[in-house]
mmCIF file of C-alpha atoms in Angstrom:
data_model
loop_
_atom_site.group_PDB
_atom_site.id
_atom_site.type_symbol
_atom_site.label_atom_id
_atom_site.label_comp_id
_atom_site.label_asym_id
_atom_site.label_seq_id
_atom_site.Cartn_x
_atom_site.Cartn_y
_atom_site.Cartn_z
ATOM 1 C CA UNK U 1 -37.952 33.154 28.198
ATOM 2 C CA UNK U 2 -35.827 33.781 25.174
ATOM 3 C CA UNK U 3 -33.053 36.430 25.166
ATOM 4 C CA UNK U 4 -31.269 38.385 23.995
ATOM 5 C CA UNK U 5 -28.724 40.901 25.115
ATOM 6 C CA UNK U 6 -27.385 43.583 23.386
ATOM 7 C CA UNK U 7 -24.238 45.098 23.870
ATOM 8 C CA UNK U 8 -23.807 48.454 22.288
ATOM 9 C CA UNK U 9 -19.889 50.007 21.086
ATOM 10 C CA UNK U 10 -17.589 51.725 19.617
ATOM 11 C CA UNK U 11 -13.982 51.907 19.933
ATOM 12 C CA UNK U 12 -13.805 48.909 21.703
ATOM 13 C CA UNK U 13 -12.331 46.351 19.988
ATOM 14 C CA UNK U 14 -10.521 44.595 23.136
ATOM 15 C CA UNK U 15 -13.377 44.388 25.559
ATOM 16 C CA UNK U 16 -15.561 43.502 23.190
ATOM 17 C CA UNK U 17 -14.639 39.351 22.641
ATOM 18 C CA UNK U 18 -13.902 39.142 26.786
ATOM 19 C CA UNK U 19 -17.319 41.075 27.191
ATOM 20 C CA UNK U 20 -19.311 38.191 24.813
ATOM 21 C CA UNK U 21 -17.206 35.306 26.092
ATOM 22 C CA UNK U 22 -18.830 36.308 29.616
ATOM 23 C CA UNK U 23 -22.910 36.269 28.157
ATOM 24 C CA UNK U 24 -22.269 33.059 26.103
ATOM 25 C CA UNK U 25 -20.963 31.296 29.426
ATOM 26 C CA UNK U 26 -23.183 33.007 31.796
ATOM 27 C CA UNK U 27 -26.369 32.378 29.979
ATOM 28 C CA UNK U 28 -26.336 29.743 27.463
ATOM 29 C CA UNK U 29 -29.001 29.416 25.321
ATOM 30 C CA UNK U 30 -28.942 33.865 25.632
ATOM 31 C CA UNK U 31 -28.422 35.088 22.324
ATOM 32 C CA UNK U 32 -26.334 38.177 22.486
ATOM 33 C CA UNK U 33 -26.507 41.312 20.183
ATOM 34 C CA UNK U 34 -23.478 43.797 19.956
ATOM 35 C CA UNK U 35 -24.727 46.754 18.224
ATOM 36 C CA UNK U 36 -21.687 48.336 16.658
ATOM 37 C CA UNK U 37 -21.313 52.666 15.471
ATOM 38 C CA UNK U 38 -18.893 51.737 12.909
ATOM 39 C CA UNK U 39 -16.325 52.224 15.717
ATOM 40 C CA UNK U 40 -13.052 53.496 13.678
ATOM 41 C CA UNK U 41 -10.825 50.802 15.947
ATOM 42 C CA UNK U 42 -12.156 47.540 14.336
ATOM 43 C CA UNK U 43 -14.675 46.207 17.586
ATOM 44 C CA UNK U 44 -16.914 45.613 13.809
ATOM 45 C CA UNK U 45 -15.252 43.547 12.691
ATOM 46 C CA UNK U 46 -14.100 41.514 15.491
ATOM 47 C CA UNK U 47 -17.853 41.496 15.991
ATOM 48 C CA UNK U 48 -17.671 39.692 12.443
ATOM 49 C CA UNK U 49 -16.087 36.890 13.315
ATOM 50 C CA UNK U 50 -17.447 36.787 16.696
ATOM 51 C CA UNK U 51 -20.790 36.624 15.045
ATOM 52 C CA UNK U 52 -19.285 33.740 12.287
ATOM 53 C CA UNK U 53 -17.925 30.813 15.541
ATOM 54 C CA UNK U 54 -21.417 31.135 17.330
ATOM 55 C CA UNK U 55 -25.018 31.222 15.827
ATOM 56 C CA UNK U 56 -26.032 32.581 18.952
ATOM 57 C CA UNK U 57 -23.978 35.344 18.695
ATOM 58 C CA UNK U 58 -25.507 38.519 15.813
ATOM 59 C CA UNK U 59 -24.282 41.575 14.670
ATOM 60 C CA UNK U 60 -25.873 45.142 13.831
ATOM 61 C CA UNK U 61 -23.596 47.272 12.472
ATOM 62 C CA UNK U 62 -25.057 51.345 12.136
ATOM 63 C CA UNK U 63 -23.424 54.047 9.501
ATOM 64 C CA UNK U 64 -22.265 56.740 12.761
ATOM 65 C CA UNK U 65 -22.216 56.735 16.551
ATOM 66 C CA UNK U 66 -25.820 58.750 17.485
ATOM 67 C CA UNK U 67 -26.109 57.891 21.825
ATOM 68 C CA UNK U 68 -26.359 55.222 23.189
ATOM 69 C CA UNK U 69 -29.973 54.886 23.694
ATOM 70 C CA UNK U 70 -30.633 55.097 20.051
ATOM 71 C CA UNK U 71 -28.009 51.955 19.321
ATOM 72 C CA UNK U 72 -30.186 50.541 22.239
ATOM 73 C CA UNK U 73 -33.167 50.658 20.851
ATOM 74 C CA UNK U 74 -32.224 50.090 17.484
ATOM 75 C CA UNK U 75 -31.688 46.560 19.416
ATOM 76 C CA UNK U 76 -34.860 46.125 21.169
ATOM 77 C CA UNK U 77 -36.037 47.012 17.126
ATOM 78 C CA UNK U 78 -34.110 44.205 15.486
ATOM 79 C CA UNK U 79 -34.875 41.881 18.826
ATOM 80 C CA UNK U 80 -39.191 42.165 19.414
ATOM 81 C CA UNK U 81 -39.415 41.710 14.742
ATOM 82 C CA UNK U 82 -37.357 38.300 15.767
ATOM 83 C CA UNK U 83 -40.198 37.336 18.463
ATOM 84 C CA UNK U 84 -37.308 37.500 21.572
ATOM 85 C CA UNK U 85 -39.252 37.945 24.277
ATOM 86 C CA UNK U 86 -36.546 39.680 27.093
ATOM 87 C CA UNK U 87 -34.348 42.987 25.541
ATOM 88 C CA UNK U 88 -31.188 43.669 27.890
ATOM 89 C CA UNK U 89 -28.909 46.032 27.727
ATOM 90 C CA UNK U 90 -25.494 45.808 29.269
ATOM 91 C CA UNK U 91 -22.002 47.553 28.296
ATOM 92 C CA UNK U 92 -19.473 46.084 26.304
ATOM 93 C CA UNK U 93 -17.087 47.371 28.768
ATOM 94 C CA UNK U 94 -16.573 44.050 31.827
ATOM 95 C CA UNK U 95 -18.414 46.926 34.630
ATOM 96 C CA UNK U 96 -21.383 44.824 34.623
ATOM 97 C CA UNK U 97 -21.195 41.578 36.049
ATOM 98 C CA UNK U 98 -22.072 38.651 33.656
ATOM 99 C CA UNK U 99 -22.499 36.491 35.853
ATOM 100 C CA UNK U 100 -25.616 37.908 37.009
ATOM 101 C CA UNK U 101 -27.682 38.491 33.504
ATOM 102 C CA UNK U 102 -29.391 35.152 35.536
ATOM 103 C CA UNK U 103 -30.726 36.878 38.166
ATOM 104 C CA UNK U 104 -32.084 39.705 35.851
ATOM 105 C CA UNK U 105 -33.791 37.655 33.164
ATOM 106 C CA UNK U 106 -35.002 35.244 35.997
ATOM 107 C CA UNK U 107 -36.566 38.536 37.139
ATOM 108 C CA UNK U 108 -39.075 38.665 35.061
ATOM 109 C CA UNK U 109 -39.172 35.635 33.237
ATOM 110 C CA UNK U 110 -41.426 34.719 36.156
ATOM 111 C CA UNK U 111 -45.046 33.283 34.116
ATOM 112 C CA UNK U 112 -48.622 35.694 35.340
ATOM 113 C CA UNK U 113 -51.770 35.484 34.889
ATOM 114 C CA UNK U 114 -53.458 37.854 32.624
ATOM 115 C CA UNK U 115 -53.795 41.915 33.521
ATOM 116 C CA UNK U 116 -51.563 41.054 36.861
ATOM 117 C CA UNK U 117 -48.516 43.301 37.319
ATOM 118 C CA UNK U 118 -45.247 41.950 37.709
ATOM 119 C CA UNK U 119 -41.713 43.432 36.827
ATOM 120 C CA UNK U 120 -41.379 44.297 33.696
ATOM 121 C CA UNK U 121 -37.730 45.902 34.295
ATOM 122 C CA UNK U 122 -35.065 44.064 36.161
ATOM 123 C CA UNK U 123 -32.003 46.492 37.181
ATOM 124 C CA UNK U 124 -28.797 46.076 38.235
ATOM 125 C CA UNK U 125 -28.052 48.739 40.736
ATOM 126 C CA UNK U 126 -25.822 49.603 42.790
ATOM 127 C CA UNK U 127 -26.925 51.426 45.216
ATOM 128 C CA UNK U 128 -29.376 49.121 46.175
ATOM 129 C CA UNK U 129 -27.889 46.736 49.563
ATOM 130 C CA UNK U 130 -25.680 44.727 48.810
ATOM 131 C CA UNK U 131 -24.306 46.828 45.541
ATOM 132 C CA UNK U 132 -21.321 48.700 45.609
ATOM 133 C CA UNK U 133 -19.230 50.254 42.976
ATOM 134 C CA UNK U 134 -14.977 48.658 42.972
ATOM 135 C CA UNK U 135 -12.331 50.899 41.401
ATOM 136 C CA UNK U 136 -14.734 55.166 40.855
ATOM 137 C CA UNK U 137 -12.512 57.974 41.935
ATOM 138 C CA UNK U 138 -15.197 60.898 44.075
ATOM 139 C CA UNK U 139 -16.023 62.849 41.488
ATOM 140 C CA UNK U 140 -17.134 59.591 39.949
ATOM 141 C CA UNK U 141 -19.328 58.173 43.682
ATOM 142 C CA UNK U 142 -20.979 61.889 44.040
ATOM 143 C CA UNK U 143 -21.401 62.183 40.159
ATOM 144 C CA UNK U 144 -23.969 59.119 40.201
ATOM 145 C CA UNK U 145 -25.245 59.089 43.599
ATOM 146 C CA UNK U 146 -26.464 62.255 43.372
ATOM 147 C CA UNK U 147 -27.687 62.144 39.570
ATOM 148 C CA UNK U 148 -29.690 59.088 41.288
ATOM 149 C CA UNK U 149 -30.797 61.389 44.214
ATOM 150 C CA UNK U 150 -31.773 64.083 42.220
ATOM 151 C CA UNK U 151 -33.724 62.346 39.844
ATOM 152 C CA UNK U 152 -35.805 60.473 42.237
ATOM 153 C CA UNK U 153 -36.273 63.187 44.184
ATOM 154 C CA UNK U 154 -37.687 65.632 41.176
ATOM 155 C CA UNK U 155 -39.196 62.483 39.661
ATOM 156 C CA UNK U 156 -41.682 60.805 43.039
ATOM 157 C CA UNK U 157 -39.986 57.594 42.682
ATOM 158 C CA UNK U 158 -38.360 55.179 44.865
ATOM 159 C CA UNK U 159 -35.651 53.809 42.293
ATOM 160 C CA UNK U 160 -31.956 53.923 44.067
ATOM 161 C CA UNK U 161 -30.832 53.866 40.808
ATOM 162 C CA UNK U 162 -32.209 54.770 37.629
ATOM 163 C CA UNK U 163 -28.948 55.830 35.495
ATOM 164 C CA UNK U 164 -28.051 52.040 35.392
ATOM 165 C CA UNK U 165 -27.161 50.849 31.877
ATOM 166 C CA UNK U 166 -27.455 46.579 33.416
ATOM 167 C CA UNK U 167 -31.100 46.775 32.973
ATOM 168 C CA UNK U 168 -33.572 43.206 31.194
ATOM 169 C CA UNK U 169 -37.206 44.117 30.022
ATOM 170 C CA UNK U 170 -39.698 42.091 29.240
ATOM 171 C CA UNK U 171 -40.227 42.620 25.377
ATOM 172 C CA UNK U 172 -44.861 43.461 26.304
ATOM 173 C CA UNK U 173 -43.367 46.112 28.242
ATOM 174 C CA UNK U 174 -41.610 47.793 25.439
ATOM 175 C CA UNK U 175 -44.041 47.539 23.109
ATOM 176 C CA UNK U 176 -46.756 48.581 25.982
ATOM 177 C CA UNK U 177 -44.446 52.641 26.078
ATOM 178 C CA UNK U 178 -43.906 54.285 23.791
ATOM 179 C CA UNK U 179 -40.372 54.070 22.202
ATOM 180 C CA UNK U 180 -41.004 55.877 19.039
ATOM 181 C CA UNK U 181 -41.572 59.058 21.104
ATOM 182 C CA UNK U 182 -38.123 58.714 23.146
ATOM 183 C CA UNK U 183 -35.703 61.358 22.797
ATOM 184 C CA UNK U 184 -33.401 61.280 25.217
ATOM 185 C CA UNK U 185 -29.826 59.361 23.621
ATOM 186 C CA UNK U 186 -27.050 59.500 26.862
ATOM 187 C CA UNK U 187 -27.291 58.192 29.989
ATOM 188 C CA UNK U 188 -30.641 60.303 30.498
ATOM 189 C CA UNK U 189 -32.441 57.150 28.053
ATOM 190 C CA UNK U 190 -31.962 55.191 31.154
ATOM 191 C CA UNK U 191 -33.628 57.485 32.945
ATOM 192 C CA UNK U 192 -36.621 57.900 30.347
ATOM 193 C CA UNK U 193 -37.556 54.307 30.309
ATOM 194 C CA UNK U 194 -37.896 53.483 33.794
ATOM 195 C CA UNK U 195 -39.794 56.285 33.866
ATOM 196 C CA UNK U 196 -42.132 54.675 31.228
ATOM 197 C CA UNK U 197 -42.177 51.607 32.388
ATOM 198 C CA UNK U 198 -43.799 53.270 35.935
ATOM 199 C CA UNK U 199 -45.903 55.224 33.996
ATOM 200 C CA UNK U 200 -47.456 52.442 32.115
ATOM 201 C CA UNK U 201 -48.522 50.688 35.754
ATOM 202 C CA UNK U 202 -45.928 47.836 35.667
ATOM 203 C CA UNK U 203 -43.246 46.947 39.084
ATOM 204 C CA UNK U 204 -39.553 47.528 39.087
ATOM 205 C CA UNK U 205 -37.110 45.485 40.849
ATOM 206 C CA UNK U 206 -32.945 46.712 41.730
ATOM 207 C CA UNK U 207 -30.892 43.738 42.305
ATOM 208 C CA UNK U 208 -28.044 44.672 43.736
ATOM 209 C CA UNK U 209 -24.534 44.202 41.777
ATOM 210 C CA UNK U 210 -20.448 44.983 42.092
ATOM 211 C CA UNK U 211 -19.987 47.436 39.232
ATOM 212 C CA UNK U 212 -16.157 47.674 38.465
ATOM 213 C CA UNK U 213 -14.425 50.290 36.327
ATOM 214 C CA UNK U 214 -13.546 49.875 33.271
ATOM 215 C CA UNK U 215 -9.979 48.607 32.552
ATOM 216 C CA UNK U 216 -9.458 49.200 29.147
ATOM 217 C CA UNK U 217 -10.231 51.183 26.814
ATOM 218 C CA UNK U 218 -12.421 55.187 27.025
ATOM 219 C CA UNK U 219 -15.221 55.690 28.994
ATOM 220 C CA UNK U 220 -17.873 57.211 26.469
ATOM 221 C CA UNK U 221 -19.440 59.615 29.568
ATOM 222 C CA UNK U 222 -18.591 63.321 29.307
ATOM 223 C CA UNK U 223 -20.317 67.019 30.301
ATOM 224 C CA UNK U 224 -22.702 66.514 27.531
ATOM 225 C CA UNK U 225 -24.256 63.376 28.823
ATOM 226 C CA UNK U 226 -24.300 64.863 32.169
ATOM 227 C CA UNK U 227 -26.249 67.748 30.894
ATOM 228 C CA UNK U 228 -28.714 66.917 28.467
ATOM 229 C CA UNK U 229 -29.728 64.142 31.494
ATOM 230 C CA UNK U 230 -29.828 67.295 34.350
ATOM 231 C CA UNK U 231 -32.069 69.081 31.699
ATOM 232 C CA UNK U 232 -34.845 66.948 30.740
ATOM 233 C CA UNK U 233 -35.176 64.913 34.678
ATOM 234 C CA UNK U 234 -35.589 68.465 35.968
ATOM 235 C CA UNK U 235 -38.153 69.788 32.711
ATOM 236 C CA UNK U 236 -39.936 66.384 34.050
ATOM 237 C CA UNK U 237 -40.113 66.706 36.986
ATOM 238 C CA UNK U 238 -41.959 70.456 36.540
ATOM 239 C CA UNK U 239 -44.218 68.508 34.209
ATOM 240 C CA UNK U 240 -45.567 65.710 36.489
ATOM 241 C CA UNK U 241 -45.957 69.003 39.498
ATOM 242 C CA UNK U 242 -47.225 71.515 37.642
ATOM 243 C CA UNK U 243 -49.175 70.125 34.494
ATOM 244 C CA UNK U 244 -51.135 66.697 33.604
ATOM 245 C CA UNK U 245 -47.980 63.673 34.281
ATOM 246 C CA UNK U 246 -47.271 63.254 31.575
ATOM 247 C CA UNK U 247 -44.710 60.613 30.166
ATOM 248 C CA UNK U 248 -41.581 60.736 29.664
ATOM 249 C CA UNK U 249 -40.429 62.429 26.231
#
């Protein structure tokens, strides 16, 4: 099945070349789409140079930074318009191991019978057996584990790492979960899509990865991103418990 690895960037000029090289080595048949939000450090120009030298690499320039979720939605739309059957999310900072791409893509690539329930989403998970995190301070470990515990408790789902940003979707699944209604911008976007996939009746599988903290560049994590996620998860949880079971929005 044809695959597109989507890498959103904002000020990742020090990382994007190695990130693209890692993907092209790990899954040579896959295409790469760099979605750059007008990075002032020259990431967009570097991305254009990479694309000029490799027909499997493409660039989507956006006018300004407007959140991780918006960047991925733009990448999904680009991939769907061109008929890619599997769309993959991956960070540019080296934290996601490219050598697990083949496994993620394979997990959602198996042919299925019409009407069968198959994995619609495969997550590269830090918090399942065999998963791990390298070089994170204690407060980041606590935040990630706590956020995922709270998500499971509030939403009644069993996914161990619903905040993870290393994941592969079958395109037909994304087409069936009302992406036009998504209004999550930061890391809450990952929880939103996980919930939508489950509510649509598809299976989510988690594959263990070793997540390594970035070496160069600055993390995009902020207090506002955390607050958005907590607020949204709390709202969805209350709706699911005391109202009609909604699709996340």
